[in-house]
Amino acid sequence: MYRFLEKDEESEQSNGDVCFDSLFAPAKIVIPAPILSGTVVFSKDGLSFGLYRTDANAPNGYMSNYAPGYSIILDGLVYPSVEHYFQAQKTSDPKAREAIRMCPSAPDAKLLGQQCKPLPKNWQETKVDVMRRALYAKFSQHKELRALLLATGSKQISALYNTDSYWALGPDGNGKNRMGKLLMETRERLRKEIKNESSQNKSLAENAICVY
């Protein structure tokens, strides 16, 4: 399985560090030190996808789209995970979408979603927006997750999937890390919303007329 680590100890940054190993990739992957400096990293469990909330060594597992127990509501439907929603958007067939939504686990949803052919014509242009919408739903609909994400402050967030150089850092640490960037974007959006709400409440309190 993967190990989830949060790395910002300077003593471990000099020569890089082994961030995780995977049942999918026997070779351990060394992420260069500059990526680890002040960075919050997370990955996926390569076996059961069930360790995110209980594994003491996986403090950032809640960030994963596979994290169990965090359903989202979008378009009037309940999706068991972000992954379920994302994969369901790969098809316009109502029956196929429903089959994906009802999958017993996120990995199952992904496997079924990968069978959707052809993909929507504009999928490559819209998939980031689809993921952005799902992530916002997840962290705005679950207060405990919102608190955890906001608690990362201004730290860089990086997804460590050794086979994915688009959503994550990939095998060499030079991937696009779209997932990490979207999480940071979501974090900033939530922070602004809380700030605006606080300002509005303060203004209402200042302008309130007390009647005795």
PDB file of C-alpha atoms in Angstrom:
ATOM      1  CA  MET A   1       0.000   0.000   0.000  1.00  0.00           C
ATOM      2  CA  TYR A   2       0.957   3.649  -0.175  1.00  0.00           C
ATOM      3  CA  ARG A   3       2.246   5.548   2.783  1.00  0.00           C
ATOM      4  CA  PHE A   4       0.843   9.055   3.236  1.00  0.00           C
ATOM      5  CA  LEU A   5       3.355  11.545   4.551  1.00  0.00           C
ATOM      6  CA  GLU A   6       3.487  15.234   5.317  1.00  0.00           C
ATOM      7  CA  LYS A   7       7.020  16.447   4.772  1.00  0.00           C
ATOM      8  CA  ASP A   8       8.331  19.770   5.971  1.00  0.00           C
ATOM      9  CA  GLU A   9      11.162  18.714   8.286  1.00  0.00           C
ATOM     10  CA  GLU A  10      14.332  20.364   7.008  1.00  0.00           C
ATOM     11  CA  SER A  11      16.443  17.505   8.272  1.00  0.00           C
ATOM     12  CA  GLU A  12      14.881  15.220   5.663  1.00  0.00           C
ATOM     13  CA  GLN A  13      15.155  17.523   2.675  1.00  0.00           C
ATOM     14  CA  SER A  14      18.817  17.383   1.834  1.00  0.00           C
ATOM     15  CA  ASN A  15      18.818  14.334  -0.416  1.00  0.00           C
ATOM     16  CA  GLY A  16      15.121  13.849  -1.083  1.00  0.00           C
ATOM     17  CA  ASP A  17      13.088  11.118   0.513  1.00  0.00           C
ATOM     18  CA  VAL A  18      11.087   8.042  -0.381  1.00  0.00           C
ATOM     19  CA  CYS A  19       7.484   9.241  -0.227  1.00  0.00           C
ATOM     20  CA  PHE A  20       5.636   6.029  -0.873  1.00  0.00           C
ATOM     21  CA  ASP A  21       5.804   2.622  -2.429  1.00  0.00           C
ATOM     22  CA  SER A  22       3.037   0.946  -4.352  1.00  0.00           C
ATOM     23  CA  LEU A  23       1.728  -2.497  -5.034  1.00  0.00           C
ATOM     24  CA  PHE A  24       1.211  -1.239  -8.553  1.00  0.00           C
ATOM     25  CA  ALA A  25       4.865  -0.261  -8.926  1.00  0.00           C
ATOM     26  CA  PRO A  26       7.395  -2.367  -6.989  1.00  0.00           C
ATOM     27  CA  ALA A  27      10.178   0.189  -7.338  1.00  0.00           C
ATOM     28  CA  LYS A  28      10.238   2.888  -4.695  1.00  0.00           C
ATOM     29  CA  ILE A  29       9.986   6.411  -6.025  1.00  0.00           C
ATOM     30  CA  VAL A  30      12.252   9.138  -4.750  1.00  0.00           C
ATOM     31  CA  ILE A  31      10.728  12.596  -4.889  1.00  0.00           C
ATOM     32  CA  PRO A  32      13.396  15.357  -5.123  1.00  0.00           C
ATOM     33  CA  ALA A  33      13.913  17.484  -2.047  1.00  0.00           C
ATOM     34  CA  PRO A  34      12.630  20.762  -3.545  1.00  0.00           C
ATOM     35  CA  ILE A  35       9.183  19.203  -3.949  1.00  0.00           C
ATOM     36  CA  LEU A  36       9.050  18.081  -0.339  1.00  0.00           C
ATOM     37  CA  SER A  37      10.028  21.401   1.179  1.00  0.00           C
ATOM     38  CA  GLY A  38       6.956  22.740   2.989  1.00  0.00           C
ATOM     39  CA  THR A  39       4.718  20.470   0.926  1.00  0.00           C
ATOM     40  CA  VAL A  40       1.643  18.498   1.921  1.00  0.00           C
ATOM     41  CA  VAL A  41       1.644  15.242  -0.015  1.00  0.00           C
ATOM     42  CA  PHE A  42      -0.973  12.529  -0.395  1.00  0.00           C
ATOM     43  CA  SER A  43      -1.571   9.467  -2.476  1.00  0.00           C
ATOM     44  CA  LYS A  44      -3.872   6.478  -2.964  1.00  0.00           C
ATOM     45  CA  ASP A  45      -3.987   3.138  -1.236  1.00  0.00           C
ATOM     46  CA  GLY A  46      -2.967   0.548  -3.824  1.00  0.00           C
ATOM     47  CA  LEU A  47      -4.943  -2.300  -2.292  1.00  0.00           C
ATOM     48  CA  SER A  48      -8.219  -1.580  -0.565  1.00  0.00           C
ATOM     49  CA  PHE A  49      -8.595   2.220  -0.655  1.00  0.00           C
ATOM     50  CA  GLY A  50      -9.906   1.903   2.870  1.00  0.00           C
ATOM     51  CA  LEU A  51      -7.157   3.313   5.068  1.00  0.00           C
ATOM     52  CA  TYR A  52      -7.685   7.034   4.657  1.00  0.00           C
ATOM     53  CA  ARG A  53      -9.525   7.766   7.892  1.00  0.00           C
ATOM     54  CA  THR A  54      -7.943   5.220  10.203  1.00  0.00           C
ATOM     55  CA  ASP A  55      -4.292   4.833   9.244  1.00  0.00           C
ATOM     56  CA  ALA A  56      -2.159   6.956  11.584  1.00  0.00           C
ATOM     57  CA  ASN A  57       0.465   7.173   8.860  1.00  0.00           C
ATOM     58  CA  ALA A  58      -2.032   8.609   6.385  1.00  0.00           C
ATOM     59  CA  PRO A  59      -2.916  12.084   7.707  1.00  0.00           C
ATOM     60  CA  ASN A  60      -3.673  13.484   4.264  1.00  0.00           C
ATOM     61  CA  GLY A  61      -5.644  10.581   2.856  1.00  0.00           C
ATOM     62  CA  TYR A  62      -8.865  12.602   3.109  1.00  0.00           C
ATOM     63  CA  MET A  63      -7.658  14.551   0.072  1.00  0.00           C
ATOM     64  CA  SER A  64      -7.924  11.550  -2.201  1.00  0.00           C
ATOM     65  CA  ASN A  65     -10.917  11.152  -4.500  1.00  0.00           C
ATOM     66  CA  TYR A  66     -11.079   7.555  -3.294  1.00  0.00           C
ATOM     67  CA  ALA A  67     -11.448   8.399   0.400  1.00  0.00           C
ATOM     68  CA  PRO A  68     -14.516   6.499   1.655  1.00  0.00           C
ATOM     69  CA  GLY A  69     -17.310   8.020   3.685  1.00  0.00           C
ATOM     70  CA  TYR A  70     -17.420  11.406   1.952  1.00  0.00           C
ATOM     71  CA  SER A  71     -20.344  11.363  -0.430  1.00  0.00           C
ATOM     72  CA  ILE A  72     -21.239  14.462  -2.418  1.00  0.00           C
ATOM     73  CA  ILE A  73     -24.557  15.776  -3.692  1.00  0.00           C
ATOM     74  CA  LEU A  74     -24.581  17.259  -7.180  1.00  0.00           C
ATOM     75  CA  ASP A  75     -27.452  17.786  -9.594  1.00  0.00           C
ATOM     76  CA  GLY A  76     -29.816  16.324  -7.023  1.00  0.00           C
ATOM     77  CA  LEU A  77     -27.985  12.995  -6.848  1.00  0.00           C
ATOM     78  CA  VAL A  78     -25.779  11.475  -4.157  1.00  0.00           C
ATOM     79  CA  TYR A  79     -22.393  10.198  -5.324  1.00  0.00           C
ATOM     80  CA  PRO A  80     -20.435   8.011  -2.877  1.00  0.00           C
ATOM     81  CA  SER A  81     -17.168   9.794  -3.728  1.00  0.00           C
ATOM     82  CA  VAL A  82     -15.608  12.407  -5.963  1.00  0.00           C
ATOM     83  CA  GLU A  83     -14.349   9.589  -8.163  1.00  0.00           C
ATOM     84  CA  HIS A  84     -17.884   8.286  -8.715  1.00  0.00           C
ATOM     85  CA  TYR A  85     -19.019  11.706  -9.939  1.00  0.00           C
ATOM     86  CA  PHE A  86     -15.986  12.308 -12.119  1.00  0.00           C
ATOM     87  CA  GLN A  87     -16.217   8.947 -13.859  1.00  0.00           C
ATOM     88  CA  ALA A  88     -19.976   9.292 -14.387  1.00  0.00           C
ATOM     89  CA  GLN A  89     -19.411  12.467 -16.400  1.00  0.00           C
ATOM     90  CA  LYS A  90     -17.538  10.485 -19.044  1.00  0.00           C
ATOM     91  CA  THR A  91     -20.815   9.408 -20.594  1.00  0.00           C
ATOM     92  CA  SER A  92     -24.147  11.002 -21.489  1.00  0.00           C
ATOM     93  CA  ASP A  93     -25.959   7.658 -21.275  1.00  0.00           C
ATOM     94  CA  PRO A  94     -28.260   7.875 -18.218  1.00  0.00           C
ATOM     95  CA  LYS A  95     -28.076   4.128 -17.579  1.00  0.00           C
ATOM     96  CA  ALA A  96     -24.267   4.098 -17.742  1.00  0.00           C
ATOM     97  CA  ARG A  97     -24.061   7.102 -15.429  1.00  0.00           C
ATOM     98  CA  GLU A  98     -26.332   5.445 -12.927  1.00  0.00           C
ATOM     99  CA  ALA A  99     -24.321   2.226 -13.079  1.00  0.00           C
ATOM    100  CA  ILE A 100     -21.159   4.166 -12.260  1.00  0.00           C
ATOM    101  CA  ARG A 101     -22.868   6.115  -9.486  1.00  0.00           C
ATOM    102  CA  MET A 102     -24.035   2.897  -7.868  1.00  0.00           C
ATOM    103  CA  CYS A 103     -20.624   1.187  -7.924  1.00  0.00           C
ATOM    104  CA  PRO A 104     -19.700  -0.196  -4.477  1.00  0.00           C
ATOM    105  CA  SER A 105     -16.321   1.540  -4.385  1.00  0.00           C
ATOM    106  CA  ALA A 106     -14.334   4.331  -6.021  1.00  0.00           C
ATOM    107  CA  PRO A 107     -11.946   1.906  -7.780  1.00  0.00           C
ATOM    108  CA  ASP A 108     -14.953   0.077  -9.218  1.00  0.00           C
ATOM    109  CA  ALA A 109     -16.363   3.378 -10.469  1.00  0.00           C
ATOM    110  CA  LYS A 110     -13.064   4.194 -12.124  1.00  0.00           C
ATOM    111  CA  LEU A 111     -12.870   0.815 -13.844  1.00  0.00           C
ATOM    112  CA  LEU A 112     -16.385   1.227 -15.203  1.00  0.00           C
ATOM    113  CA  GLY A 113     -15.722   4.813 -16.237  1.00  0.00           C
ATOM    114  CA  GLN A 114     -12.674   3.736 -18.187  1.00  0.00           C
ATOM    115  CA  GLN A 115     -14.943   1.588 -20.340  1.00  0.00           C
ATOM    116  CA  CYS A 116     -16.979   4.575 -21.501  1.00  0.00           C
ATOM    117  CA  LYS A 117     -16.413   4.965 -25.235  1.00  0.00           C
ATOM    118  CA  PRO A 118     -16.361   7.344 -26.864  1.00  0.00           C
ATOM    119  CA  LEU A 119     -15.646  10.064 -24.349  1.00  0.00           C
ATOM    120  CA  PRO A 120     -17.471  13.378 -24.689  1.00  0.00           C
ATOM    121  CA  LYS A 121     -15.963  15.364 -27.564  1.00  0.00           C
ATOM    122  CA  ASN A 122     -14.790  18.153 -25.274  1.00  0.00           C
ATOM    123  CA  TRP A 123     -13.723  15.927 -22.373  1.00  0.00           C
ATOM    124  CA  GLN A 124     -10.081  16.978 -22.430  1.00  0.00           C
ATOM    125  CA  GLU A 125     -11.165  20.621 -22.124  1.00  0.00           C
ATOM    126  CA  THR A 126     -13.862  20.107 -19.495  1.00  0.00           C
ATOM    127  CA  LYS A 127     -12.495  17.383 -17.212  1.00  0.00           C
ATOM    128  CA  VAL A 128     -10.641  19.865 -15.013  1.00  0.00           C
ATOM    129  CA  ASP A 129     -13.852  21.834 -14.457  1.00  0.00           C
ATOM    130  CA  VAL A 130     -15.658  18.574 -13.656  1.00  0.00           C
ATOM    131  CA  MET A 131     -13.040  17.749 -11.043  1.00  0.00           C
ATOM    132  CA  ARG A 132     -13.074  21.295  -9.693  1.00  0.00           C
ATOM    133  CA  ARG A 133     -16.837  21.117  -9.162  1.00  0.00           C
ATOM    134  CA  ALA A 134     -16.628  17.753  -7.426  1.00  0.00           C
ATOM    135  CA  LEU A 135     -13.808  18.812  -5.108  1.00  0.00           C
ATOM    136  CA  TYR A 136     -15.622  21.962  -4.081  1.00  0.00           C
ATOM    137  CA  ALA A 137     -18.731  19.911  -3.320  1.00  0.00           C
ATOM    138  CA  LYS A 138     -16.698  17.524  -1.190  1.00  0.00           C
ATOM    139  CA  PHE A 139     -14.964  20.148   0.914  1.00  0.00           C
ATOM    140  CA  SER A 140     -17.929  22.508   1.220  1.00  0.00           C
ATOM    141  CA  GLN A 141     -20.394  19.757   2.133  1.00  0.00           C
ATOM    142  CA  HIS A 142     -18.185  18.163   4.791  1.00  0.00           C
ATOM    143  CA  LYS A 143     -17.212  20.642   7.492  1.00  0.00           C
ATOM    144  CA  GLU A 144     -14.550  18.372   8.979  1.00  0.00           C
ATOM    145  CA  LEU A 145     -12.821  18.098   5.601  1.00  0.00           C
ATOM    146  CA  ARG A 146     -13.032  21.834   5.074  1.00  0.00           C
ATOM    147  CA  ALA A 147     -11.322  22.376   8.426  1.00  0.00           C
ATOM    148  CA  LEU A 148      -8.572  19.895   7.580  1.00  0.00           C
ATOM    149  CA  LEU A 149      -7.925  21.466   4.191  1.00  0.00           C
ATOM    150  CA  LEU A 150      -7.853  24.990   5.593  1.00  0.00           C
ATOM    151  CA  ALA A 151      -5.475  23.825   8.316  1.00  0.00           C
ATOM    152  CA  THR A 152      -2.827  23.215   5.632  1.00  0.00           C
ATOM    153  CA  GLY A 153      -2.457  26.993   5.459  1.00  0.00           C
ATOM    154  CA  SER A 154      -0.558  28.112   2.394  1.00  0.00           C
ATOM    155  CA  LYS A 155       1.441  24.929   1.942  1.00  0.00           C
ATOM    156  CA  GLN A 156       1.931  23.431  -1.479  1.00  0.00           C
ATOM    157  CA  ILE A 157      -0.260  20.354  -2.010  1.00  0.00           C
ATOM    158  CA  SER A 158       1.083  17.589  -4.225  1.00  0.00           C
ATOM    159  CA  ALA A 159      -0.543  14.365  -5.375  1.00  0.00           C
ATOM    160  CA  LEU A 160       1.822  11.409  -5.482  1.00  0.00           C
ATOM    161  CA  TYR A 161       0.555   8.885  -7.993  1.00  0.00           C
ATOM    162  CA  ASN A 162       3.489   7.175  -9.618  1.00  0.00           C
ATOM    163  CA  THR A 163       1.574   6.339 -12.808  1.00  0.00           C
ATOM    164  CA  ASP A 164      -0.025   9.755 -13.369  1.00  0.00           C
ATOM    165  CA  SER A 165       1.860  12.787 -14.603  1.00  0.00           C
ATOM    166  CA  TYR A 166      -1.272  14.802 -15.348  1.00  0.00           C
ATOM    167  CA  TRP A 167      -3.261  14.790 -12.108  1.00  0.00           C
ATOM    168  CA  ALA A 168      -0.195  14.084  -9.984  1.00  0.00           C
ATOM    169  CA  LEU A 169       3.602  14.442  -9.934  1.00  0.00           C
ATOM    170  CA  GLY A 170       4.222  11.214 -11.783  1.00  0.00           C
ATOM    171  CA  PRO A 171       7.236   8.904 -11.409  1.00  0.00           C
ATOM    172  CA  ASP A 172       9.877  11.646 -11.603  1.00  0.00           C
ATOM    173  CA  GLY A 173       8.168  14.405  -9.629  1.00  0.00           C
ATOM    174  CA  ASN A 174       7.786  16.634 -12.684  1.00  0.00           C
ATOM    175  CA  GLY A 175       4.112  15.973 -13.433  1.00  0.00           C
ATOM    176  CA  LYS A 176       1.475  18.707 -13.795  1.00  0.00           C
ATOM    177  CA  ASN A 177      -0.060  17.996 -10.382  1.00  0.00           C
ATOM    178  CA  ARG A 178      -3.506  19.173 -11.489  1.00  0.00           C
ATOM    179  CA  MET A 179      -5.118  17.545  -8.465  1.00  0.00           C
ATOM    180  CA  GLY A 180      -2.864  19.324  -6.017  1.00  0.00           C
ATOM    181  CA  LYS A 181      -3.477  22.636  -7.775  1.00  0.00           C
ATOM    182  CA  LEU A 182      -7.229  22.155  -7.706  1.00  0.00           C
ATOM    183  CA  LEU A 183      -7.105  21.365  -4.005  1.00  0.00           C
ATOM    184  CA  MET A 184      -5.165  24.558  -3.361  1.00  0.00           C
ATOM    185  CA  GLU A 185      -7.661  26.472  -5.504  1.00  0.00           C
ATOM    186  CA  THR A 186     -10.530  24.951  -3.521  1.00  0.00           C
ATOM    187  CA  ARG A 187      -8.781  25.848  -0.276  1.00  0.00           C
ATOM    188  CA  GLU A 188      -8.460  29.475  -1.332  1.00  0.00           C
ATOM    189  CA  ARG A 189     -12.091  29.625  -2.451  1.00  0.00           C
ATOM    190  CA  LEU A 190     -13.297  28.276   0.878  1.00  0.00           C
ATOM    191  CA  ARG A 191     -11.070  30.677   2.778  1.00  0.00           C
ATOM    192  CA  LYS A 192     -12.486  33.652   0.865  1.00  0.00           C
ATOM    193  CA  GLU A 193     -16.038  32.491   1.441  1.00  0.00           C
ATOM    194  CA  ILE A 194     -15.466  32.230   5.190  1.00  0.00           C
ATOM    195  CA  LYS A 195     -13.868  35.668   5.236  1.00  0.00           C
ATOM    196  CA  ASN A 196     -16.751  37.202   3.291  1.00  0.00           C
ATOM    197  CA  GLU A 197     -19.319  35.521   5.520  1.00  0.00           C
ATOM    198  CA  SER A 198     -17.527  36.795   8.601  1.00  0.00           C
ATOM    199  CA  SER A 199     -17.468  40.328   7.200  1.00  0.00           C
ATOM    200  CA  GLN A 200     -21.168  40.177   6.386  1.00  0.00           C
ATOM    201  CA  ASN A 201     -22.060  38.934   9.853  1.00  0.00           C
ATOM    202  CA  LYS A 202     -19.969  41.686  11.405  1.00  0.00           C
ATOM    203  CA  SER A 203     -21.676  44.299   9.284  1.00  0.00           C
ATOM    204  CA  LEU A 204     -25.110  42.981  10.214  1.00  0.00           C
ATOM    205  CA  ALA A 205     -24.200  43.041  13.887  1.00  0.00           C
ATOM    206  CA  GLU A 206     -22.936  46.613  13.681  1.00  0.00           C
ATOM    207  CA  ASN A 207     -26.066  47.786  11.910  1.00  0.00           C
ATOM    208  CA  ALA A 208     -28.510  45.837  14.038  1.00  0.00           C
ATOM    209  CA  ILE A 209     -31.189  47.767  15.865  1.00  0.00           C
ATOM    210  CA  CYS A 210     -31.859  46.387  19.303  1.00  0.00           C
ATOM    211  CA  VAL A 211     -35.466  46.492  20.445  1.00  0.00           C
ATOM    212  CA  TYR A 212     -36.167  46.103  24.135  1.00  0.00           C
TER     213      TYR A 212
END
